[in-house]
Amino acid sequence: MTNDTATTADDAFTQNIYYSNDADASYIEDKTVAVLGYGSQGHAHALNLTDSGVDVVVGLREDSSSWPQAESDGLRVTTPDEATAQADVVMFLVPDTIQPAVFEAVEDGLEEGNTVMFAHGFNIHYNQIQPPEYVDVTMAAPKGPGHIVRRDYENGGGTPALIAVDQDSTGEAKQEALAYAQAIGGTRAGVVETTFREEVESDLFGEQAVLCGGVTSLVKHGFETLVDNGYAPEMAYFECLNELKLIVDLMYEDGIGGMWYSVSDTAEYGGLTRGDRIVDETVRENMEAVLKDVQSGEFAREWINENQAGRPSYTQLKRHDEEHEIEEIGAPLRDLFEWEDESSDNEPAEVPADD
């Protein structure tokens, strides 16, 4: 596994941003792309590529529940090893945890000059997959869930994306990755060039410290504080969870400053004077520790071992979270509101997320 945490000039974020005029479709339009997996990302990539005129074959295990759906969507479907043998570019869109086994099963079908592509660099960065030297290894990673990637494309727009090159055996790896990103709609919004290391470590840290771990922990602690002090759980739910979306939407649209501008002066003053009392230097120290676990490979080792052991800790933690009072009180409250119009843009596509 990668253990060198020093940032080099090659590792540093390049900040190159590309749009449709920067991409050359010829680097992908005459090639066959095997999309392995037909879950959230898989279905979006396969359909967007096809609509862009790229020859696509979907690779699925023979008993996959997604096989009929992919065929119904008009796509050619075969097994992963057969799809790889037919392809010039092989995009791995199965879950990180099973990618190494899938790669092992299809590696013999790779030929010199082929490309092995990913939408997340976990298994390359942590050396769980080590492609042969005669192939390109690249990334094309939309920064959004698959149903958004598909919806944006169908609406004539695109979802921002990242590209990266880990191995360039042909001398054309970057141009091909950019052409792929264009074909799934990424260049319509903007494609940022980065590295596998940058993408993996920042992604894992963001998920753990802020987006998935930090935010949910903060919400639950806030909810528990109100309830433990005698406030109705319904009120605690609205104040600590339901209204979070409103604040996040404001930040998403116009930054933190735009959010402060839009809320009341009372809310702004309270946030400015009390926020750092909640999320203080101790939290920053904890974040530094989480980042070190990501950089050193400790988190990767832990997660790999957890899967090999049958996910005992994961299962216990997930069950504990599902049984939290905020989940029990939230379900009936959400049923009180008519959110059909809003949720139609946020519901996952009707395809398995982990296939």
GROMACS .gro file of C-alpha atoms in nm, residues 76-330:
model
  255
   76ARG     CA    1  -2.523  -0.507  -2.541
   77VAL     CA    2  -2.457  -0.721  -2.232
   78THR     CA    3  -2.215  -1.005  -2.170
   79THR     CA    4  -1.994  -1.136  -1.892
   80PRO     CA    5  -1.711  -0.914  -1.758
   81ASP     CA    6  -1.434  -1.127  -1.911
   82GLU     CA    7  -1.601  -1.134  -2.252
   83ALA     CA    8  -1.673  -0.761  -2.237
   84THR     CA    9  -1.308  -0.691  -2.152
   85ALA     CA   10  -1.188  -0.905  -2.442
   86GLN     CA   11  -1.404  -0.700  -2.681
   87ALA     CA   12  -1.303  -0.361  -2.545
   88ASP     CA   13  -1.035  -0.099  -2.589
   89VAL     CA   14  -1.132   0.080  -2.267
   90VAL     CA   15  -1.250  -0.105  -1.956
   91MET     CA   16  -1.428   0.110  -1.697
   92PHE     CA   17  -1.459  -0.049  -1.352
   93LEU     CA   18  -1.788   0.066  -1.195
   94VAL     CA   19  -1.844  -0.220  -0.953
   95PRO     CA   20  -1.795  -0.147  -0.579
   96ASP     CA   21  -1.440  -0.089  -0.455
   97THR     CA   22  -1.458  -0.399  -0.239
   98ILE     CA   23  -1.506  -0.639  -0.531
   99GLN     CA   24  -1.297  -0.461  -0.794
  100PRO     CA   25  -0.978  -0.661  -0.721
  101ALA     CA   26  -1.158  -0.993  -0.775
  102VAL     CA   27  -1.323  -0.864  -1.093
  103PHE     CA   28  -0.990  -0.735  -1.222
  104GLU     CA   29  -0.828  -1.071  -1.158
  105ALA     CA   30  -1.107  -1.239  -1.354
  106VAL     CA   31  -1.074  -1.011  -1.659
  107GLU     CA   32  -0.701  -0.929  -1.666
  108ASP     CA   33  -0.619  -1.196  -1.925
  109GLY     CA   34  -0.846  -1.017  -2.172
  110LEU     CA   35  -0.642  -0.696  -2.163
  111GLU     CA   36  -0.423  -0.623  -2.464
  112GLU     CA   37  -0.134  -0.383  -2.519
  113GLY     CA   38  -0.265  -0.030  -2.563
  114ASN     CA   39  -0.592  -0.093  -2.378
  115THR     CA   40  -0.706   0.135  -2.097
  116VAL     CA   41  -0.811   0.037  -1.747
  117MET     CA   42  -1.030   0.316  -1.612
  118PHE     CA   43  -1.186   0.396  -1.275
  119ALA     CA   44  -1.430   0.646  -1.126
  120HIS     CA   45  -1.254   0.625  -0.788
  121GLY     CA   46  -0.886   0.550  -0.738
  122PHE     CA   47  -0.897   0.349  -0.414
  123ASN     CA   48  -0.769   0.017  -0.549
  124ILE     CA   49  -0.496   0.171  -0.762
  125HIS     CA   50  -0.368   0.409  -0.495
  126TYR     CA   51  -0.363   0.139  -0.228
  127ASN     CA   52  -0.216  -0.123  -0.462
  128GLN     CA   53  -0.508  -0.363  -0.449
  129ILE     CA   54  -0.509  -0.365  -0.830
  130GLN     CA   55  -0.180  -0.355  -1.020
  131PRO     CA   56  -0.245  -0.340  -1.395
  132PRO     CA   57   0.023  -0.458  -1.639
  133GLU     CA   58   0.268  -0.199  -1.772
  134TYR     CA   59   0.136  -0.225  -2.128
  135VAL     CA   60  -0.202  -0.060  -2.053
  136ASP     CA   61  -0.304   0.295  -1.968
  137VAL     CA   62  -0.453   0.352  -1.622
  138THR     CA   63  -0.683   0.652  -1.595
  139MET     CA   64  -0.976   0.800  -1.408
  140ALA     CA   65  -1.295   0.972  -1.517
  141ALA     CA   66  -1.497   1.051  -1.206
  142PRO     CA   67  -1.821   1.249  -1.212
  143LYS     CA   68  -1.871   1.445  -0.889
  144GLY     CA   69  -2.228   1.336  -0.838
  145PRO     CA   70  -2.443   1.022  -0.807
  146GLY     CA   71  -2.522   0.830  -1.122
  147HIS     CA   72  -2.884   0.936  -1.153
  148ILE     CA   73  -2.773   1.300  -1.151
  149VAL     CA   74  -2.506   1.227  -1.413
  150ARG     CA   75  -2.773   1.075  -1.636
  151ARG     CA   76  -3.036   1.340  -1.569
  152ASP     CA   77  -2.796   1.629  -1.633
  153TYR     CA   78  -2.686   1.473  -1.962
  154GLU     CA   79  -3.042   1.413  -2.082
  155ASN     CA   80  -3.128   1.774  -1.996
  156GLY     CA   81  -2.846   1.901  -2.215
  157GLY     CA   82  -2.611   1.981  -1.928
  158GLY     CA   83  -2.344   1.789  -1.746
  159THR     CA   84  -2.206   1.695  -1.406
  160PRO     CA   85  -1.857   1.825  -1.316
  161ALA     CA   86  -1.596   1.553  -1.327
  162LEU     CA   87  -1.233   1.472  -1.249
  163ILE     CA   88  -0.976   1.309  -1.472
  164ALA     CA   89  -0.640   1.163  -1.374
  165VAL     CA   90  -0.366   0.954  -1.531
  166ASP     CA   91  -0.174   0.699  -1.325
  167GLN     CA   92  -0.004   0.514  -1.610
  168ASP     CA   93   0.043   0.635  -1.968
  169SER     CA   94   0.175   0.355  -2.188
  170THR     CA   95   0.034   0.495  -2.513
  171GLY     CA   96   0.115   0.863  -2.470
  172GLU     CA   97  -0.255   0.940  -2.524
  173ALA     CA   98  -0.400   0.852  -2.184
  174LYS     CA   99  -0.495   1.206  -2.086
  175GLN     CA  100  -0.658   1.286  -2.421
  176GLU     CA  101  -0.862   0.965  -2.403
  177ALA     CA  102  -0.972   1.030  -2.044
  178LEU     CA  103  -1.082   1.380  -2.141
  179ALA     CA  104  -1.272   1.245  -2.441
  180TYR     CA  105  -1.442   0.990  -2.216
  181ALA     CA  106  -1.538   1.264  -1.971
  182GLN     CA  107  -1.680   1.461  -2.263
  183ALA     CA  108  -1.885   1.161  -2.378
  184ILE     CA  109  -2.053   1.126  -2.037
  185GLY     CA  110  -2.127   1.500  -2.026
  186GLY     CA  111  -1.857   1.615  -1.786
  187THR     CA  112  -1.700   1.880  -2.009
  188ARG     CA  113  -2.034   2.057  -2.040
  189ALA     CA  114  -1.991   2.158  -1.675
  190GLY     CA  115  -1.613   2.143  -1.637
  191VAL     CA  116  -1.353   1.871  -1.589
  192VAL     CA  117  -1.075   1.917  -1.334
  193GLU     CA  118  -0.740   1.743  -1.378
  194THR     CA  119  -0.602   1.585  -1.063
  195THR     CA  120  -0.406   1.276  -0.953
  196PHE     CA  121  -0.516   0.940  -0.816
  197ARG     CA  122  -0.357   1.025  -0.482
  198GLU     CA  123  -0.532   1.363  -0.461
  199GLU     CA  124  -0.871   1.221  -0.553
  200VAL     CA  125  -0.858   0.922  -0.322
  201GLU     CA  126  -0.723   1.089  -0.010
  202SER     CA  127  -0.936   1.403  -0.035
  203ASP     CA  128  -1.247   1.196  -0.115
  204LEU     CA  129  -1.203   0.960   0.179
  205PHE     CA  130  -1.123   1.245   0.417
  206GLY     CA  131  -1.421   1.451   0.300
  207GLU     CA  132  -1.658   1.158   0.343
  208GLN     CA  133  -1.530   1.067   0.688
  209ALA     CA  134  -1.463   1.406   0.847
  210VAL     CA  135  -1.737   1.621   0.695
  211LEU     CA  136  -1.989   1.492   0.443
  212CYS     CA  137  -2.094   1.155   0.581
  213GLY     CA  138  -1.926   1.112   0.918
  214GLY     CA  139  -1.890   1.462   1.060
  215VAL     CA  140  -2.228   1.597   0.956
  216THR     CA  141  -2.431   1.297   1.069
  217SER     CA  142  -2.250   1.290   1.404
  218LEU     CA  143  -2.312   1.663   1.454
  219VAL     CA  144  -2.680   1.622   1.367
  220LYS     CA  145  -2.728   1.332   1.608
  221HIS     CA  146  -2.547   1.510   1.893
  222GLY     CA  147  -2.760   1.821   1.841
  223PHE     CA  148  -3.079   1.613   1.834
  224GLU     CA  149  -2.980   1.426   2.153
  225THR     CA  150  -2.891   1.749   2.334
  226LEU     CA  151  -3.236   1.897   2.274
  227VAL     CA  152  -3.425   1.578   2.353
  228ASP     CA  153  -3.222   1.511   2.670
  229ASN     CA  154  -3.311   1.862   2.787
  230GLY     CA  155  -3.682   1.805   2.753
  231TYR     CA  156  -3.759   1.934   2.403
  232ALA     CA  157  -3.993   1.740   2.178
  233PRO     CA  158  -3.808   1.502   1.946
  234GLU     CA  159  -4.016   1.635   1.656
  235MET     CA  160  -3.883   1.986   1.720
  236ALA     CA  161  -3.530   1.854   1.761
  237TYR     CA  162  -3.561   1.671   1.428
  238PHE     CA  163  -3.672   1.981   1.240
  239GLU     CA  164  -3.409   2.208   1.392
  240CYS     CA  165  -3.110   1.974   1.365
  241LEU     CA  166  -3.183   1.764   1.055
  242ASN     CA  167  -3.468   1.890   0.840
  243GLU     CA  168  -3.343   2.248   0.811
  244LEU     CA  169  -2.990   2.134   0.733
  245LYS     CA  170  -3.083   2.095   0.367
  246LEU     CA  171  -3.194   2.458   0.348
  247ILE     CA  172  -2.858   2.576   0.480
  248VAL     CA  173  -2.659   2.341   0.258
  249ASP     CA  174  -2.855   2.455  -0.048
  250LEU     CA  175  -2.766   2.816   0.031
  251MET     CA  176  -2.396   2.732   0.065
  252TYR     CA  177  -2.406   2.522  -0.252
  253GLU     CA  178  -2.561   2.805  -0.450
  254ASP     CA  179  -2.358   3.099  -0.321
  255GLY     CA  180  -2.091   2.987  -0.074
  256ILE     CA  181  -2.078   3.034   0.300
  257GLY     CA  182  -2.101   3.411   0.261
  258GLY     CA  183  -2.419   3.372   0.059
  259MET     CA  184  -2.567   3.157   0.334
  260TRP     CA  185  -2.489   3.421   0.600
  261TYR     CA  186  -2.650   3.685   0.381
  262SER     CA  187  -2.969   3.481   0.346
  263VAL     CA  188  -3.031   3.387   0.709
  264SER     CA  189  -3.146   3.625   0.982
  265ASP     CA  190  -2.904   3.852   1.165
  266THR     CA  191  -2.982   3.658   1.481
  267ALA     CA  192  -2.889   3.329   1.313
  268GLU     CA  193  -2.574   3.481   1.168
  269TYR     CA  194  -2.457   3.628   1.499
  270GLY     CA  195  -2.535   3.307   1.685
  271GLY     CA  196  -2.350   3.100   1.428
  272LEU     CA  197  -2.048   3.328   1.413
  273THR     CA  198  -2.010   3.346   1.791
  274ARG     CA  199  -2.100   2.988   1.886
  275GLY     CA  200  -1.992   2.774   1.592
  276ASP     CA  201  -1.627   2.757   1.694
  277ARG     CA  202  -1.730   2.664   2.047
  278ILE     CA  203  -1.880   2.345   1.905
  279VAL     CA  204  -1.632   2.266   1.630
  280ASP     CA  205  -1.313   2.380   1.800
  281GLU     CA  206  -0.941   2.306   1.773
  282THR     CA  207  -0.998   1.963   1.923
  283VAL     CA  208  -1.213   1.877   1.622
  284ARG     CA  209  -0.935   2.001   1.392
  285GLU     CA  210  -0.688   1.777   1.573
  286ASN     CA  211  -0.924   1.483   1.526
  287MET     CA  212  -0.955   1.567   1.158
  288GLU     CA  213  -0.577   1.569   1.124
  289ALA     CA  214  -0.571   1.221   1.278
  290VAL     CA  215  -0.839   1.097   1.035
  291LEU     CA  216  -0.641   1.240   0.744
  292LYS     CA  217  -0.323   1.067   0.861
  293ASP     CA  218  -0.510   0.734   0.867
  294VAL     CA  219  -0.613   0.795   0.506
  295GLN     CA  220  -0.267   0.907   0.393
  296SER     CA  221  -0.081   0.621   0.560
  297GLY     CA  222  -0.316   0.354   0.428
  298GLU     CA  223  -0.437   0.262   0.777
  299PHE     CA  224  -0.802   0.323   0.688
  300ALA     CA  225  -0.764   0.121   0.367
  301ARG     CA  226  -0.608  -0.171   0.557
  302GLU     CA  227  -0.886  -0.155   0.817
  303TRP     CA  228  -1.162  -0.153   0.554
  304ILE     CA  229  -1.004  -0.434   0.352
  305ASN     CA  230  -0.967  -0.648   0.666
  306GLU     CA  231  -1.325  -0.564   0.771
  307ASN     CA  232  -1.455  -0.699   0.440
  308GLN     CA  233  -1.239  -1.009   0.457
  309ALA     CA  234  -1.381  -1.080   0.805
  310GLY     CA  235  -1.741  -1.053   0.684
  311ARG     CA  236  -1.805  -0.692   0.796
  312PRO     CA  237  -1.884  -0.755   1.166
  313SER     CA  238  -1.810  -0.399   1.287
  314TYR     CA  239  -1.976  -0.242   0.983
  315THR     CA  240  -2.292  -0.444   1.040
  316GLN     CA  241  -2.309  -0.360   1.411
  317LEU     CA  242  -2.248   0.013   1.357
  318LYS     CA  243  -2.501   0.028   1.074
  319ARG     CA  244  -2.768  -0.141   1.284
  320HIS     CA  245  -2.700   0.094   1.577
  321ASP     CA  246  -2.738   0.396   1.348
  322GLU     CA  247  -3.062   0.266   1.197
  323GLU     CA  248  -3.210   0.223   1.546
  324HIS     CA  249  -3.131   0.579   1.658
  325GLU     CA  250  -3.433   0.782   1.776
  326ILE     CA  251  -3.375   1.041   1.504
  327GLU     CA  252  -3.450   0.774   1.245
  328GLU     CA  253  -3.760   0.653   1.428
  329ILE     CA  254  -3.903   1.004   1.462
  330GLY     CA  255  -3.798   1.114   1.113
   0.00000   0.00000   0.00000
